[in-house]
PDB file of C-alpha atoms in Angstrom:
ATOM      1  CA  MET A  96      -7.367  11.450  45.728  1.00  0.00           C
ATOM      2  CA  LEU A  97      -8.822   8.983  43.313  1.00  0.00           C
ATOM      3  CA  PRO A  98      -6.711   5.985  42.157  1.00  0.00           C
ATOM      4  CA  VAL A  99      -5.400   6.196  38.495  1.00  0.00           C
ATOM      5  CA  ARG A 100      -7.024   3.630  36.267  1.00  0.00           C
ATOM      6  CA  ALA A 101      -4.737   1.650  33.866  1.00  0.00           C
ATOM      7  CA  GLY A 102      -6.593   3.021  30.859  1.00  0.00           C
ATOM      8  CA  GLU A 103      -5.500   6.537  31.798  1.00  0.00           C
ATOM      9  CA  LEU A 104      -1.692   5.706  31.860  1.00  0.00           C
ATOM     10  CA  ASP A 105       0.597   5.891  28.862  1.00  0.00           C
ATOM     11  CA  ASP A 106       2.202   2.624  27.647  1.00  0.00           C
ATOM     12  CA  ARG A 107       5.530   3.242  29.500  1.00  0.00           C
ATOM     13  CA  GLU A 108       3.722   3.734  32.709  1.00  0.00           C
ATOM     14  CA  LEU A 109       1.588   0.587  32.087  1.00  0.00           C
ATOM     15  CA  MET A 110       4.665  -1.494  31.416  1.00  0.00           C
ATOM     16  CA  GLY A 111       6.288  -0.200  34.597  1.00  0.00           C
ATOM     17  CA  SER A 112       3.164  -1.063  36.503  1.00  0.00           C
ATOM     18  CA  TYR A 113       3.099  -4.489  35.030  1.00  0.00           C
ATOM     19  CA  ARG A 114       6.782  -4.957  35.811  1.00  0.00           C
ATOM     20  CA  ASP A 115       5.781  -4.129  39.460  1.00  0.00           C
ATOM     21  CA  GLY A 116       3.119  -6.812  39.411  1.00  0.00           C
ATOM     22  CA  ASP A 117      -0.042  -5.124  38.136  1.00  0.00           C
ATOM     23  CA  VAL A 118      -1.677  -7.658  35.816  1.00  0.00           C
ATOM     24  CA  ALA A 119      -4.443  -5.095  34.877  1.00  0.00           C
ATOM     25  CA  ALA A 120      -1.758  -2.902  33.329  1.00  0.00           C
ATOM     26  CA  PHE A 121      -0.570  -5.705  31.110  1.00  0.00           C
ATOM     27  CA  GLU A 122      -4.298  -6.443  30.076  1.00  0.00           C
ATOM     28  CA  THR A 123      -4.565  -2.742  29.090  1.00  0.00           C
ATOM     29  CA  LEU A 124      -1.295  -2.827  27.038  1.00  0.00           C
ATOM     30  CA  TYR A 125      -2.412  -6.043  25.343  1.00  0.00           C
ATOM     31  CA  ALA A 126      -5.833  -4.589  24.491  1.00  0.00           C
ATOM     32  CA  ARG A 127      -4.151  -1.419  23.038  1.00  0.00           C
ATOM     33  CA  HIS A 128      -1.663  -3.196  20.842  1.00  0.00           C
ATOM     34  CA  LYS A 129      -2.996  -6.666  19.919  1.00  0.00           C
ATOM     35  CA  GLY A 130      -4.740  -5.632  16.756  1.00  0.00           C
ATOM     36  CA  GLY A 131      -1.751  -3.639  15.368  1.00  0.00           C
ATOM     37  CA  LEU A 132       0.711  -6.275  16.173  1.00  0.00           C
ATOM     38  CA  TYR A 133      -1.412  -9.093  14.659  1.00  0.00           C
ATOM     39  CA  ARG A 134      -1.926  -6.998  11.459  1.00  0.00           C
ATOM     40  CA  TYR A 135       1.780  -6.221  11.321  1.00  0.00           C
ATOM     41  CA  TYR A 136       2.370 -10.046  10.939  1.00  0.00           C
ATOM     42  CA  LEU A 137      -0.489 -10.565   8.496  1.00  0.00           C
ATOM     43  CA  ARG A 138       0.809  -7.716   6.320  1.00  0.00           C
ATOM     44  CA  GLN A 139       4.184  -9.338   6.165  1.00  0.00           C
ATOM     45  CA  GLY A 140       2.622 -11.928   3.893  1.00  0.00           C
ATOM     46  CA  LEU A 141       2.426 -14.589   6.592  1.00  0.00           C
ATOM     47  CA  ASP A 142      -0.475 -16.970   6.741  1.00  0.00           C
ATOM     48  CA  GLU A 143      -2.774 -16.650   9.809  1.00  0.00           C
ATOM     49  CA  ALA A 144      -1.349 -19.627  11.716  1.00  0.00           C
ATOM     50  CA  ILE A 145       2.183 -18.259  11.534  1.00  0.00           C
ATOM     51  CA  ALA A 146       1.066 -14.701  12.303  1.00  0.00           C
ATOM     52  CA  ALA A 147      -0.769 -16.027  15.353  1.00  0.00           C
ATOM     53  CA  GLU A 148       2.269 -18.048  16.458  1.00  0.00           C
ATOM     54  CA  LEU A 149       4.647 -15.004  16.135  1.00  0.00           C
ATOM     55  CA  PHE A 150       2.052 -12.840  17.837  1.00  0.00           C
ATOM     56  CA  GLN A 151       2.019 -15.099  20.876  1.00  0.00           C
ATOM     57  CA  GLU A 152       5.811 -15.394  20.789  1.00  0.00           C
ATOM     58  CA  VAL A 153       6.106 -11.571  21.076  1.00  0.00           C
ATOM     59  CA  TRP A 154       3.760 -11.307  24.058  1.00  0.00           C
ATOM     60  CA  ALA A 155       5.501 -14.281  25.749  1.00  0.00           C
ATOM     61  CA  LYS A 156       8.782 -12.514  25.346  1.00  0.00           C
ATOM     62  CA  ILE A 157       7.400  -9.289  26.772  1.00  0.00           C
ATOM     63  CA  ILE A 158       6.054 -11.161  29.708  1.00  0.00           C
ATOM     64  CA  LYS A 159       9.265 -12.975  30.322  1.00  0.00           C
ATOM     65  CA  ALA A 160      11.339  -9.764  30.006  1.00  0.00           C
ATOM     66  CA  ARG A 161       9.068  -7.583  32.104  1.00  0.00           C
ATOM     67  CA  GLN A 162      11.506  -7.387  35.039  1.00  0.00           C
ATOM     68  CA  ARG A 163      14.227  -6.082  32.721  1.00  0.00           C
ATOM     69  CA  TYR A 164      12.011  -3.510  30.945  1.00  0.00           C
ATOM     70  CA  ARG A 165      13.418  -0.001  31.100  1.00  0.00           C
ATOM     71  CA  PRO A 166      11.447   2.808  29.408  1.00  0.00           C
ATOM     72  CA  THR A 167      14.254   4.117  27.217  1.00  0.00           C
ATOM     73  CA  ALA A 168      11.970   4.291  24.131  1.00  0.00           C
ATOM     74  CA  LYS A 169       8.218   4.155  23.463  1.00  0.00           C
ATOM     75  CA  PHE A 170       6.670   0.864  24.347  1.00  0.00           C
ATOM     76  CA  SER A 171       5.399   0.433  20.743  1.00  0.00           C
ATOM     77  CA  THR A 172       9.046   0.745  19.569  1.00  0.00           C
ATOM     78  CA  TYR A 173      10.182  -1.863  22.165  1.00  0.00           C
ATOM     79  CA  MET A 174       7.154  -4.184  21.181  1.00  0.00           C
ATOM     80  CA  TYR A 175       7.803  -3.912  17.482  1.00  0.00           C
ATOM     81  CA  SER A 176      11.585  -4.495  18.071  1.00  0.00           C
ATOM     82  CA  VAL A 177      10.728  -7.770  19.678  1.00  0.00           C
ATOM     83  CA  ALA A 178       8.247  -8.466  16.844  1.00  0.00           C
ATOM     84  CA  HIS A 179      10.865  -7.695  14.232  1.00  0.00           C
ATOM     85  CA  ASN A 180      13.369 -10.057  15.858  1.00  0.00           C
ATOM     86  CA  CYS A 181      10.769 -12.783  16.002  1.00  0.00           C
ATOM     87  CA  LEU A 182       9.997 -12.250  12.286  1.00  0.00           C
ATOM     88  CA  VAL A 183      13.792 -12.371  11.391  1.00  0.00           C
ATOM     89  CA  ASP A 184      14.107 -15.556  13.399  1.00  0.00           C
ATOM     90  CA  HIS A 185      11.165 -16.965  11.523  1.00  0.00           C
ATOM     91  CA  PHE A 186      12.628 -16.116   8.151  1.00  0.00           C
ATOM     92  CA  ARG A 187      15.973 -17.651   9.109  1.00  0.00           C
ATOM     93  CA  ARG A 188      14.243 -20.808  10.242  1.00  0.00           C
ATOM     94  CA  CYS A 189      12.421 -20.944   6.897  1.00  0.00           C
ATOM     95  CA  GLY A 190      15.693 -20.253   4.895  1.00  0.00           C
ATOM     96  CA  ARG A 191      14.729 -16.759   3.797  1.00  0.00           C
ATOM     97  CA  SER A 192      17.375 -14.053   3.864  1.00  0.00           C
ATOM     98  CA  VAL A 193      17.127 -10.499   5.099  1.00  0.00           C
ATOM     99  CA  ASP A 194      18.796  -7.891   2.921  1.00  0.00           C
ATOM    100  CA  VAL A 195      19.811  -4.334   3.403  1.00  0.00           C
ATOM    101  CA  PHE A 196      19.064  -1.567   0.819  1.00  0.00           C
ATOM    102  CA  ASP A 197      20.797   1.804  -0.024  1.00  0.00           C
ATOM    103  CA  GLU A 198      19.818   4.935   1.828  1.00  0.00           C
ATOM    104  CA  GLY A 199      17.422   7.667   0.357  1.00  0.00           C
ATOM    105  CA  VAL A 200      14.629  10.039   1.147  1.00  0.00           C
ATOM    106  CA  VAL A 201      10.897   9.258   1.319  1.00  0.00           C
ATOM    107  CA  THR A 202       7.543  10.790   1.709  1.00  0.00           C
ATOM    108  CA  VAL A 203       4.494   8.718   2.356  1.00  0.00           C
ATOM    109  CA  GLN A 204       1.075   9.577   0.943  1.00  0.00           C
ATOM    110  CA  GLU A 205      -2.279   8.033   1.414  1.00  0.00           C
ATOM    111  CA  LEU A 206      -3.067   4.785  -0.505  1.00  0.00           C
ATOM    112  CA  PRO A 207      -6.554   3.472  -1.316  1.00  0.00           C
ATOM    113  CA  GLY A 208      -8.951   3.902   1.644  1.00  0.00           C
ATOM    114  CA  ASP A 209     -11.774   1.997   3.103  1.00  0.00           C
ATOM    115  CA  ASP A 210     -14.709   4.441   2.541  1.00  0.00           C
ATOM    116  CA  CYS A 211     -17.823   2.426   1.563  1.00  0.00           C
ATOM    117  CA  ASP A 212     -21.398   3.671   1.010  1.00  0.00           C
ATOM    118  CA  GLY A 213     -23.344   1.208  -1.123  1.00  0.00           C
ATOM    119  CA  PRO A 214     -22.825  -2.233  -2.661  1.00  0.00           C
ATOM    120  CA  GLN A 215     -21.054  -0.948  -5.697  1.00  0.00           C
ATOM    121  CA  SER A 216     -18.610   1.114  -3.576  1.00  0.00           C
ATOM    122  CA  GLN A 217     -18.152  -1.879  -1.226  1.00  0.00           C
ATOM    123  CA  ALA A 218     -17.262  -4.123  -4.246  1.00  0.00           C
ATOM    124  CA  ILE A 219     -14.844  -1.488  -5.569  1.00  0.00           C
ATOM    125  CA  SER A 220     -13.362  -1.108  -2.146  1.00  0.00           C
ATOM    126  CA  LEU A 221     -12.815  -4.931  -1.681  1.00  0.00           C
ATOM    127  CA  GLU A 222     -11.245  -5.051  -5.063  1.00  0.00           C
ATOM    128  CA  SER A 223      -8.952  -2.160  -4.260  1.00  0.00           C
ATOM    129  CA  ARG A 224      -7.992  -3.685  -0.925  1.00  0.00           C
ATOM    130  CA  ALA A 225      -7.236  -7.007  -2.525  1.00  0.00           C
ATOM    131  CA  ARG A 226      -5.054  -5.366  -5.157  1.00  0.00           C
ATOM    132  CA  PHE A 227      -3.291  -3.333  -2.461  1.00  0.00           C
ATOM    133  CA  ARG A 228      -2.732  -6.503  -0.261  1.00  0.00           C
ATOM    134  CA  ALA A 229      -1.268  -8.390  -3.320  1.00  0.00           C
ATOM    135  CA  ALA A 230       0.974  -5.413  -4.061  1.00  0.00           C
ATOM    136  CA  LEU A 231       2.142  -5.204  -0.432  1.00  0.00           C
ATOM    137  CA  GLU A 232       2.859  -8.967  -0.479  1.00  0.00           C
ATOM    138  CA  ALA A 233       4.893  -8.595  -3.609  1.00  0.00           C
ATOM    139  CA  LEU A 234       7.286  -6.146  -1.902  1.00  0.00           C
ATOM    140  CA  PRO A 235      10.708  -7.480  -0.608  1.00  0.00           C
ATOM    141  CA  ASP A 236      10.421  -8.265   3.126  1.00  0.00           C
ATOM    142  CA  GLU A 237      12.512  -5.192   4.302  1.00  0.00           C
ATOM    143  CA  GLN A 238      10.458  -2.720   2.362  1.00  0.00           C
ATOM    144  CA  ARG A 239       7.106  -4.250   3.311  1.00  0.00           C
ATOM    145  CA  GLU A 240       8.134  -4.229   6.976  1.00  0.00           C
ATOM    146  CA  ALA A 241       9.119  -0.475   6.777  1.00  0.00           C
ATOM    147  CA  PHE A 242       5.934   0.411   5.017  1.00  0.00           C
ATOM    148  CA  VAL A 243       3.676  -1.562   7.540  1.00  0.00           C
ATOM    149  CA  LEU A 244       5.499  -0.113  10.561  1.00  0.00           C
ATOM    150  CA  ARG A 245       4.874   3.365   9.255  1.00  0.00           C
ATOM    151  CA  GLU A 246       1.323   2.992   8.007  1.00  0.00           C
ATOM    152  CA  GLU A 247      -0.020   0.392  10.367  1.00  0.00           C
ATOM    153  CA  THR A 248       1.664   1.583  13.562  1.00  0.00           C
ATOM    154  CA  GLY A 249       2.284   5.235  12.860  1.00  0.00           C
ATOM    155  CA  LEU A 250       6.016   4.799  13.852  1.00  0.00           C
ATOM    156  CA  GLY A 251       8.357   7.545  12.673  1.00  0.00           C
ATOM    157  CA  LEU A 252      11.567   6.924  10.766  1.00  0.00           C
ATOM    158  CA  ALA A 253      13.729   6.967  13.877  1.00  0.00           C
ATOM    159  CA  ASP A 254      11.497   4.305  15.592  1.00  0.00           C
ATOM    160  CA  ILE A 255      11.405   2.139  12.410  1.00  0.00           C
ATOM    161  CA  ALA A 256      15.154   2.253  12.301  1.00  0.00           C
ATOM    162  CA  ALA A 257      15.384   1.248  15.945  1.00  0.00           C
ATOM    163  CA  VAL A 258      12.920  -1.579  15.502  1.00  0.00           C
ATOM    164  CA  THR A 259      14.614  -2.947  12.423  1.00  0.00           C
ATOM    165  CA  HIS A 260      18.142  -2.391  13.702  1.00  0.00           C
ATOM    166  CA  VAL A 261      19.278  -0.243  10.750  1.00  0.00           C
ATOM    167  CA  SER A 262      20.232   3.408  10.285  1.00  0.00           C
ATOM    168  CA  GLN A 263      17.572   5.994   9.914  1.00  0.00           C
ATOM    169  CA  GLU A 264      18.747   6.567   6.327  1.00  0.00           C
ATOM    170  CA  THR A 265      18.261   2.885   5.515  1.00  0.00           C
ATOM    171  CA  ALA A 266      14.798   3.040   7.012  1.00  0.00           C
ATOM    172  CA  LYS A 267      14.025   6.006   4.813  1.00  0.00           C
ATOM    173  CA  SER A 268      15.314   4.087   1.738  1.00  0.00           C
ATOM    174  CA  ARG A 269      13.256   1.083   2.440  1.00  0.00           C
ATOM    175  CA  LEU A 270      10.206   3.171   2.908  1.00  0.00           C
ATOM    176  CA  ARG A 271      10.882   5.139  -0.279  1.00  0.00           C
ATOM    177  CA  TYR A 272      11.355   2.056  -2.416  1.00  0.00           C
ATOM    178  CA  ALA A 273       8.193   0.474  -0.908  1.00  0.00           C
ATOM    179  CA  VAL A 274       6.019   3.519  -1.677  1.00  0.00           C
ATOM    180  CA  ARG A 275       7.470   3.854  -5.125  1.00  0.00           C
ATOM    181  CA  LYS A 276       6.928   0.094  -5.983  1.00  0.00           C
ATOM    182  CA  LEU A 277       3.422   0.150  -4.448  1.00  0.00           C
ATOM    183  CA  ARG A 278       2.393   3.156  -6.528  1.00  0.00           C
ATOM    184  CA  SER A 279       3.842   1.613  -9.700  1.00  0.00           C
ATOM    185  CA  MET A 280       2.082  -1.787  -9.100  1.00  0.00           C
ATOM    186  CA  LEU A 281      -1.160  -0.164  -8.268  1.00  0.00           C
ATOM    187  CA  ALA A 282      -1.053   2.273 -11.216  1.00  0.00           C
ATOM    188  CA  ASP A 283      -0.297  -0.559 -13.730  1.00  0.00           C
ATOM    189  CA  GLU A 284      -3.506  -2.428 -12.955  1.00  0.00           C
TER     190      GLU A 284
END
């Protein structure tokens, strides 16, 4: 029987292996999730230095808590819960508040893509992405976070609710408001 390679394991199995001392398992988890986690912070409107600091804080907390890890949810849900808590702590240190919105229903549709063929298409795409980034940064923190968790990480509403410590209905509401505001801001320009 051939040994199982870390790249063939799912995230929960990798975290369990890391908990048991397999450093290669952690390296695989890190490689799988580093880009999404870093973009999660950048898309919260944070500058690169703060995003990098919070990014490192999340991984340090995951490393420190590895012995207590229990696979009760997807690893990504666990990781983004830690990331959310670090973000909330950062906002509190900076004097920003974290509000809760009413519940509602949401459907998410595609927003401007990254398809580029020639120089003109690339210029239009760069402009579209810049407009989208500006619109995303203009959203209230809670709405931006819900949208980024859905679009960047692919988390479902139940996982977004778990990550942000709110009800599933509140997560739906935040996502619905975010999509509505983004569409409005992008249509106005």
